[in-house]
Short mmCIF file of C-alpha atoms in Angstrom, two decimals:
data_model
loop_
_atom_site.label_atom_id
_atom_site.label_comp_id
_atom_site.label_asym_id
_atom_site.label_seq_id
_atom_site.Cartn_x
_atom_site.Cartn_y
_atom_site.Cartn_z
CA MET A 50 76.51 92.75 92.15
CA SER A 51 72.91 92.21 93.13
CA LEU A 52 70.21 90.15 91.69
CA ILE A 53 67.46 92.61 91.68
CA GLN A 54 67.24 96.19 92.76
CA PRO A 55 63.64 96.93 93.54
CA ASN A 56 62.28 100.20 92.30
CA GLN A 57 64.95 100.94 89.87
CA TYR A 58 62.92 102.62 87.18
CA PHE A 59 65.71 103.02 84.53
CA SER A 60 67.39 99.77 85.21
CA ILE A 61 67.52 97.90 81.83
CA LYS A 62 67.87 94.66 83.60
CA ASP A 63 64.72 95.20 85.59
CA ILE A 64 62.82 96.06 82.42
CA LEU A 65 63.95 92.96 80.77
CA VAL A 66 63.18 90.71 83.64
CA THR A 67 59.66 92.09 84.03
CA GLU A 68 58.98 91.57 80.26
CA GLU A 69 58.10 88.02 80.86
CA ARG A 70 54.33 87.31 80.41
CA VAL A 71 52.29 85.53 82.94
CA SER A 72 48.86 84.10 82.31
CA SER A 73 46.20 85.70 84.58
CA GLU A 74 42.67 85.71 85.22
CA VAL A 75 40.65 88.95 85.57
CA ARG A 76 38.86 89.23 88.93
CA GLN A 77 36.94 92.52 88.57
CA PRO A 78 35.33 94.04 85.47
CA MET A 79 37.51 96.47 83.62
CA PRO A 80 35.44 98.84 81.51
CA ASN A 81 36.65 99.80 78.05
CA LEU A 82 39.67 97.47 78.24
CA GLY A 83 38.34 94.83 76.02
CA PHE A 84 41.08 95.40 73.38
CA LEU A 85 43.55 93.86 75.75
CA CYS A 86 42.08 90.45 75.18
CA SER A 87 42.61 89.85 71.46
CA SER A 88 40.32 86.86 71.21
CA SER A 89 37.13 88.57 72.38
CA LYS A 90 35.41 91.49 70.59
CA LYS A 91 33.81 92.86 73.68
CA GLU A 92 34.19 96.41 74.76
CA HIS A 93 34.69 95.51 78.50
CA LEU A 94 36.78 92.98 80.13
CA ASP A 95 34.56 90.69 82.36
CA PRO A 96 35.76 88.82 85.43
CA GLY A 97 36.90 85.39 84.49
CA SER A 98 38.55 86.22 81.21
CA LYS A 99 42.10 85.07 80.70
CA LEU A 100 44.88 87.40 79.74
CA ASP A 101 48.61 87.20 79.27
CA ILE A 102 50.17 90.29 80.90
CA PRO A 103 53.70 91.13 81.51
CA VAL A 104 55.06 90.97 85.00
CA TRP A 105 55.46 94.67 85.40
CA LEU A 106 51.73 95.18 84.84
CA ALA A 107 50.75 92.14 86.89
CA SER A 108 52.80 93.31 89.86
CA SER A 109 50.62 96.56 90.09
CA LEU A 110 47.39 94.89 89.29
CA SER A 111 47.64 92.22 91.95
CA SER A 112 48.40 94.14 95.05
CA LYS A 113 47.67 92.69 98.48
CA HIS A 114 44.55 94.75 99.29
CA LYS A 115 42.50 94.44 96.15
CA SER A 116 43.68 92.16 93.53
CA ILE A 117 42.31 92.93 90.08
CA VAL A 118 43.86 89.98 88.50
CA SER A 119 45.16 86.68 89.87
CA CYS A 120 48.24 85.32 88.16
CA GLU A 121 49.59 81.95 87.51
CA LEU A 122 53.29 81.01 87.53
CA PRO A 123 55.09 80.85 84.31
CA ARG A 124 55.25 77.31 83.13
CA PHE A 125 59.07 76.71 83.95
CA TYR A 126 58.40 77.15 87.63
CA LYS A 127 55.74 74.53 87.61
CA ASP A 128 55.96 71.02 88.85
CA SER A 129 56.72 69.23 85.55
CA TYR A 130 59.56 71.56 84.91
CA LYS A 131 60.72 71.32 88.53
CA GLU A 132 61.19 67.69 88.01
CA ILE A 133 63.40 68.16 85.09
CA LEU A 134 65.52 70.52 87.19
CA HIS A 135 65.56 68.10 90.02
CA ALA A 136 66.74 65.36 87.71
CA ASP A 137 69.78 67.33 86.29
CA ALA A 138 69.82 71.03 86.30
CA CYS A 139 73.13 71.12 84.43
CA ALA A 140 71.66 69.43 81.36
CA VAL A 141 68.98 72.14 80.97
CA GLU A 142 69.45 74.96 78.59
CA LEU A 143 68.13 77.38 81.18
CA ASN A 144 68.67 80.43 79.11
CA LYS A 145 66.06 79.16 76.53
CA TRP A 146 63.41 79.00 79.26
CA ASN A 147 64.19 82.51 80.46
CA GLN A 148 67.43 84.62 80.39
CA TYR A 149 66.58 85.86 83.81
CA PHE A 150 65.43 82.73 85.41
CA TYR A 151 66.72 83.63 88.87
CA GLU A 152 65.82 87.19 88.85
CA LEU A 153 62.25 86.50 87.72
CA GLY A 154 61.85 83.68 90.34
CA LEU A 155 62.74 86.28 92.96
CA ILE A 156 60.16 88.81 92.09
CA LEU A 157 57.28 86.51 91.41
CA PRO A 158 56.33 85.30 94.88
CA PRO A 159 54.45 88.41 95.95
CA ILE A 160 52.61 88.55 92.62
CA VAL A 161 51.57 84.88 92.39
CA LYS A 162 49.72 83.76 95.37
CA ASP A 163 49.44 79.95 95.13
CA ASP A 164 52.21 77.46 96.18
CA ASN A 165 54.94 79.91 95.57
CA GLN A 166 56.74 79.15 98.76
CA GLN A 167 59.04 76.73 97.06
CA ILE A 168 60.45 78.98 94.28
CA PRO A 169 63.45 80.35 96.31
CA GLU A 170 64.39 76.93 97.47
CA LEU A 171 64.09 75.66 93.82
CA LEU A 172 66.29 78.56 92.55
CA LEU A 173 68.88 77.93 95.18
CA GLU A 174 69.04 74.23 94.39
CA VAL A 175 69.34 74.88 90.73
CA PHE A 176 71.98 77.59 91.15
CA LYS A 177 74.04 75.34 93.41
CA SER A 178 74.06 72.44 90.97
CA ARG A 179 74.67 74.62 88.05
CA PHE A 180 77.56 76.31 89.64
CA ARG A 181 79.63 73.37 88.46
CA LEU A 182 79.10 74.56 84.90
CA ILE A 183 80.35 77.98 85.65
CA MET A 184 83.45 76.48 87.19
CA ASP A 185 83.95 74.15 84.23
CA CYS A 186 83.61 76.96 81.84
CA GLU A 187 85.98 79.10 83.76
CA GLN A 188 88.54 76.38 83.85
CA SER A 189 88.85 76.21 80.12
CA VAL A 190 89.03 79.89 79.36
CA PHE A 191 89.52 79.35 75.57
CA GLY A 192 86.55 77.27 74.35
CA ALA A 193 83.70 75.65 76.21
CA HIS A 194 81.38 77.69 74.06
CA SER A 195 78.83 74.98 74.04
CA ILE A 196 78.42 75.22 77.79
CA GLN A 197 78.56 79.01 77.74
CA VAL A 198 75.45 79.23 75.58
CA GLN A 199 73.40 77.39 78.13
CA LEU A 200 74.02 79.95 80.86
CA THR A 201 71.53 82.56 81.95
CA ALA A 202 72.42 86.11 82.28
CA LEU A 203 73.29 85.91 85.95
CA GLU A 204 75.60 82.85 85.32
CA LYS A 205 77.25 84.54 82.47
CA GLN A 206 77.93 87.59 84.50
CA LEU A 207 79.59 85.42 87.22
CA LEU A 208 81.59 83.63 84.48
CA LYS A 209 82.76 86.94 83.10
CA GLN A 210 84.11 87.90 86.47
CA GLY A 211 85.74 84.63 87.05
CA ASN A 212 87.29 84.72 83.64
CA GLN A 213 88.71 88.15 84.32
CA GLY A 214 90.48 86.86 87.43
CA LYS A 215 91.62 83.83 85.61
CA MET A 216 93.10 85.81 82.68
CA LEU A 217 95.01 87.99 85.09
CA LEU A 218 96.41 84.98 86.81
CA ILE A 219 97.47 83.29 83.40
CA ASN A 220 99.03 86.51 82.20
CA TRP A 221 101.03 86.68 85.50
CA LEU A 222 102.18 83.10 85.23
CA ASN A 223 103.25 83.64 81.66
CA LYS A 224 104.79 87.07 81.82
CA GLY A 225 105.70 87.49 85.41
CA VAL A 226 106.39 90.78 86.84
CA LYS A 227 104.27 93.70 85.66
CA HIS A 228 103.99 97.22 86.82
CA ILE A 229 101.47 97.56 89.66
CA GLN A 230 98.84 100.22 88.98
CA THR A 231 97.93 102.71 91.61
CA SER A 232 94.53 101.85 93.04
CA ASP A 233 91.82 104.40 92.38
CA VAL A 234 91.51 105.24 96.12
CA VAL A 235 95.03 106.29 96.32
CA ASP A 236 94.78 108.22 93.06
CA ASN A 237 91.87 110.22 94.21
CA LEU A 238 93.58 111.20 97.53
CA ARG A 239 94.77 114.69 97.31
CA LYS A 240 98.37 115.09 98.17
CA ARG A 241 99.08 116.63 101.56
CA LYS A 242 99.97 120.22 101.36
CA ARG A 243 103.38 121.01 102.45
CA MET A 244 103.40 122.91 105.79
CA GLU A 245 104.06 126.48 105.52
CA VAL A 246 107.34 127.29 107.12
CA MET B 267 93.41 91.98 94.02
CA GLU B 268 95.62 91.15 91.03
CA PRO B 269 98.23 88.54 91.05
CA SER B 270 100.97 91.09 90.73
CA GLU B 271 99.75 92.70 93.97
CA VAL B 272 99.97 89.29 95.65
CA GLU B 273 103.46 89.02 94.29
CA PHE B 274 104.26 92.51 95.70
CA LEU B 275 103.34 91.11 99.14
CA GLY B 276 105.48 88.07 98.52
CA GLU B 277 108.45 90.26 97.79
CA LYS B 278 108.78 91.00 101.51
CA LYS B 279 109.92 87.41 102.15
CA MET B 280 113.59 86.95 102.93
CA VAL B 281 116.04 85.28 100.64
CA SER B 282 119.77 84.61 100.93
CA ILE B 283 122.11 86.26 98.55
CA VAL B 284 125.89 86.37 98.15
CA PRO B 285 126.82 89.95 97.52
CA HIS B 286 129.75 90.99 95.32
CA PHE B 287 130.37 94.11 97.24
CA SER B 288 130.86 95.33 100.74
CA SER B 289 128.67 97.77 102.54
CA GLY B 290 127.46 98.78 105.93
CA ILE B 291 123.93 98.25 107.34
CA ILE B 292 121.13 99.87 105.21
CA HIS B 293 118.42 101.13 107.33
CA LEU B 294 114.97 100.65 105.82
CA ILE B 295 111.48 101.22 107.06
CA SER B 296 110.94 97.41 107.18
CA GLY B 297 114.08 96.95 109.25
CA PRO B 298 117.84 97.11 108.79
CA VAL B 299 119.57 94.99 106.12
CA GLY B 300 123.11 93.97 106.00
CA PRO B 301 125.93 94.44 106.61
CA PHE B 302 127.20 93.30 103.34
CA ARG B 303 130.50 91.48 103.04
CA ALA B 304 131.72 90.37 99.70
CA ASN B 305 131.18 86.54 99.18
CA LEU B 306 129.43 86.12 102.59
CA PRO B 307 125.75 85.11 102.38
CA VAL B 308 123.16 87.51 103.83
CA LYS B 309 119.43 87.58 104.13
CA VAL B 310 117.57 90.33 102.32
CA PRO B 311 114.00 90.85 101.20
CA ILE B 312 113.34 89.50 97.81
CA TRP B 313 112.65 92.83 96.19
CA LEU B 314 116.12 94.08 97.23
CA ALA B 315 117.72 90.81 95.96
CA LEU B 316 116.00 91.18 92.62
CA ASN B 317 117.19 94.85 92.33
CA LEU B 318 120.85 93.91 93.30
CA LYS B 319 120.73 91.03 90.71
CA GLN B 320 119.72 93.37 88.10
CA GLN B 321 122.74 95.50 88.81
CA GLN B 322 124.83 92.29 88.89
CA LYS B 323 125.88 92.95 92.41
CA CYS B 324 124.90 89.68 93.92
CA ARG B 325 124.27 85.95 93.30
CA ILE B 326 120.78 84.67 94.51
CA LEU B 327 120.78 81.50 96.61
CA ALA B 328 117.74 79.32 96.36
CA GLN B 329 115.26 79.12 99.25
CA ASP B 330 115.86 76.08 101.54
CA TRP B 331 112.78 74.28 100.15
CA MET B 332 113.87 74.89 96.55
CA ASP B 333 115.32 71.57 95.86
CA THR B 334 113.95 68.71 93.64
CA GLU B 335 114.08 65.99 96.30
CA ASN B 336 112.15 68.14 98.87
CA LEU B 337 109.66 69.13 96.32
CA ASN B 338 108.99 65.70 94.99
CA GLU B 339 108.33 64.63 98.65
CA LEU B 340 105.86 67.48 98.82
CA ILE B 341 104.14 66.34 95.67
CA GLU B 342 103.77 62.90 97.00
CA LYS B 343 102.37 64.07 100.26
CA GLU B 344 99.95 66.51 98.40
CA LYS B 345 98.77 63.57 96.22
CA GLY B 346 98.19 61.34 99.22
CA GLU B 347 96.19 63.74 101.43
CA LYS B 348 92.68 64.61 100.77
CA LEU B 349 93.09 68.10 102.40
CA PHE B 350 95.80 70.68 101.59
CA THR B 351 99.16 70.02 102.94
CA GLU B 352 101.38 72.75 104.48
CA MET B 353 103.56 74.59 102.10
CA PRO B 354 107.09 75.72 102.94
CA SER B 355 106.01 79.35 102.29
CA ASP B 356 102.88 81.31 102.15
CA HIS B 357 103.91 82.63 98.82
CA PHE B 358 105.58 79.65 97.38
CA MET B 359 104.30 80.11 93.84
CA ASP B 360 105.22 83.83 93.57
CA GLU B 361 108.53 83.34 95.30
CA ALA B 362 109.39 80.61 92.93
CA GLN B 363 108.29 82.55 89.97
CA MET B 364 110.36 85.61 90.94
CA LEU B 365 113.62 83.76 92.09
CA LEU B 366 113.63 81.28 89.42
CA THR B 367 113.25 83.81 86.76
CA ALA B 368 115.68 86.31 88.05
CA GLY B 369 118.20 83.95 89.42
CA ALA B 370 118.04 81.33 86.62
CA ASP B 371 121.78 81.39 86.20
CA ASP B 372 122.54 81.20 89.96
CA ILE B 373 120.26 78.33 91.06
CA PRO B 374 121.27 74.85 90.07
CA ASP B 375 118.53 72.53 88.48
CA VAL B 376 116.17 75.45 87.79
CA ASP B 377 114.08 73.68 85.18
CA ASN B 378 113.41 70.74 87.41
CA ILE B 379 112.50 72.92 90.35
CA ARG B 380 110.24 74.97 88.17
CA THR B 381 108.45 71.84 86.86
CA ALA B 382 107.90 70.48 90.37
CA VAL B 383 106.59 73.75 91.66
CA LYS B 384 104.16 73.87 88.74
CA ASP B 385 103.16 70.36 89.45
CA ILE B 386 102.40 71.18 93.13
CA TRP B 387 100.42 74.30 91.94
CA ASP B 388 98.39 72.21 89.47
CA LEU B 389 97.59 69.66 92.01
CA ARG B 390 96.52 72.12 94.61
CA ASN B 391 94.43 74.02 92.03
CA ALA B 392 92.58 70.89 91.04
CA LYS B 393 91.90 70.17 94.75
CA LEU B 394 90.82 73.76 95.33
CA ARG B 395 88.45 73.66 92.45
CA SER B 396 86.80 70.42 93.48
CA SER B 397 86.43 71.59 97.07
CA VAL B 398 84.95 74.90 96.04
CA ILE B 399 82.33 73.02 93.98
CA ALA B 400 81.64 70.64 96.89
CA PHE B 401 81.35 73.59 99.27
CA VAL B 402 78.81 75.36 97.05
CA LYS B 403 76.86 72.25 96.46
CA ASN B 404 76.15 71.27 100.01
CA GLN B 405 76.13 74.59 101.65
CA GLY B 406 74.47 73.08 104.74
CA SER B 407 77.93 73.00 106.25
CA THR B 408 78.31 76.83 106.11
CA TYR B 409 81.96 77.20 106.53
CA ALA B 410 85.14 76.21 104.76
CA LYS B 411 88.54 75.59 106.34
CA LEU B 412 91.35 77.35 104.50
CA ASP B 413 94.30 75.75 106.32
CA HIS B 414 97.56 75.86 104.38
CA LEU B 415 96.09 77.68 101.46
CA THR B 416 98.61 80.22 100.09
CA ALA B 417 97.82 83.75 99.28
CA MET B 418 97.93 83.29 95.52
CA GLU B 419 95.58 80.37 95.67
CA ILE B 420 93.09 82.26 97.70
CA ASN B 421 93.29 85.10 95.40
CA SER B 422 92.69 82.94 92.44
CA ILE B 423 89.19 82.06 93.48
CA ARG B 424 88.38 85.52 94.69
CA SER B 425 87.01 86.64 91.39
CA LEU B 426 84.25 84.05 91.42
CA LEU B 427 83.48 82.56 94.85
CA PRO B 428 82.45 85.60 96.98
CA GLU B 429 80.06 86.69 94.32
CA THR B 430 78.57 83.34 94.03
CA LEU B 431 78.05 83.21 97.77
CA ASN B 432 76.53 86.58 97.56
CA VAL B 433 73.96 85.46 95.05
CA MET B 434 73.13 82.31 96.96
CA LEU B 435 72.60 84.56 100.06
CA GLN B 436 70.26 86.94 98.23
CA ILE B 437 68.18 83.95 96.89
CA GLU B 438 68.02 82.51 100.39
CA GLU B 439 67.11 85.77 101.81
CA SER B 440 64.26 86.26 99.57
CA GLY B 441 62.88 82.96 100.55
CA LYS B 442 62.91 84.12 104.25
CA SER B 443 61.79 87.66 103.64
CA SER B 444 58.29 86.51 102.79
CA THR B 445 57.99 84.98 106.28
CA SER B 446 59.71 87.60 108.39
CA THR B 447 61.63 90.87 107.62
CA GLU B 448 63.61 90.75 110.77
CA SER B 449 65.66 87.79 109.78
CA GLN B 450 66.43 89.53 106.53
CA GLN B 451 67.99 92.41 108.27
CA PHE B 452 69.94 90.06 110.42
CA SER B 453 71.35 88.16 107.35
CA SER B 454 72.10 91.28 105.56
CA THR B 455 74.43 92.31 108.37
CA LEU B 456 75.89 88.96 108.30
CA ASP B 457 76.39 89.43 104.64
CA THR B 458 78.44 92.61 105.13
CA THR B 459 80.75 90.99 107.70
CA HIS B 460 81.07 88.00 105.58
CA SER B 461 82.25 89.99 102.43
CA GLN B 462 84.76 91.91 104.65
CA ASN B 463 86.20 88.64 105.63
CA GLN B 464 86.48 87.62 102.05
CA SER B 465 88.33 90.76 100.91
#
């Protein structure tokens, strides 16, 4: 499992992650694109006007060489939210902020220029402290629904894997011996041909 | 790996049986077994013991450590220590599960032994859980000592822990990659060796 696979055009997850809107400021005039900014009735977009654009668009508009727009961090990576996370990350319903909190945080740094150095550190810290939630949830396989709804997509995926292992173990403890399945690798091996005599 | 596969590995352990028949040495890939003399105890692999028991050709003797006094001592020791204590066998849980189920009518005091083994298992599981959480939380110390952990226990955290560490590594890496790409390559090779160790 990997967090993000860059340049996966058809990855649904990638699409969902980059749906998030960031507020940005236009740096260069964009002719005939006035309709993007719903508040103004002008035909052209002037430098200085504010726009909410999705991340997938922002990433191509704010390349290193010539940035057409400059983007701000989404609010939940900003200092005020950071403090909430520092206080107790487990108490936060992170999935309400963003289902893909971690994934989004990882792709933002190249797009957003200012004070973004701390995002990975923040993500790591949040993930570490929220790992307890996953473990708690895994421990009580039946139930703990209230915790489960707070998890983000990544955490849910981890939990699902953990649960699978847990169920296997519980089944084994209850039922005991079961037939062992042939592993796929062995299944795919072709049988050796008998030597011609 | 599934628990039943760990159990399969555990079946290679030896156990004493009292056969009801006589036979010469049986030569197997894993080594010779026998000779069998009726009513004289002999050591055989667990899988063979289970098979003979099913055919009612033997009586299974409990492993040396399977007695309530010994197990209760182990429980006390396990409770007293912060770290894991040494278990009598690498596969104590699966051995107990197999032998106590198959040989329920041969081994005296089966129920108490089973409860004691389950107690140890629960104790150690709780310990394992809290140490995994602690390990993830302060990952500044980047290694964990797995002394005296048995195969089934290691397998029980395999579904969650390696992936978690993987995610943490990826987040950490992305933090570094903005400063230098070289270190990223280095840590990704580290990652592969790490996951090999895990599996």
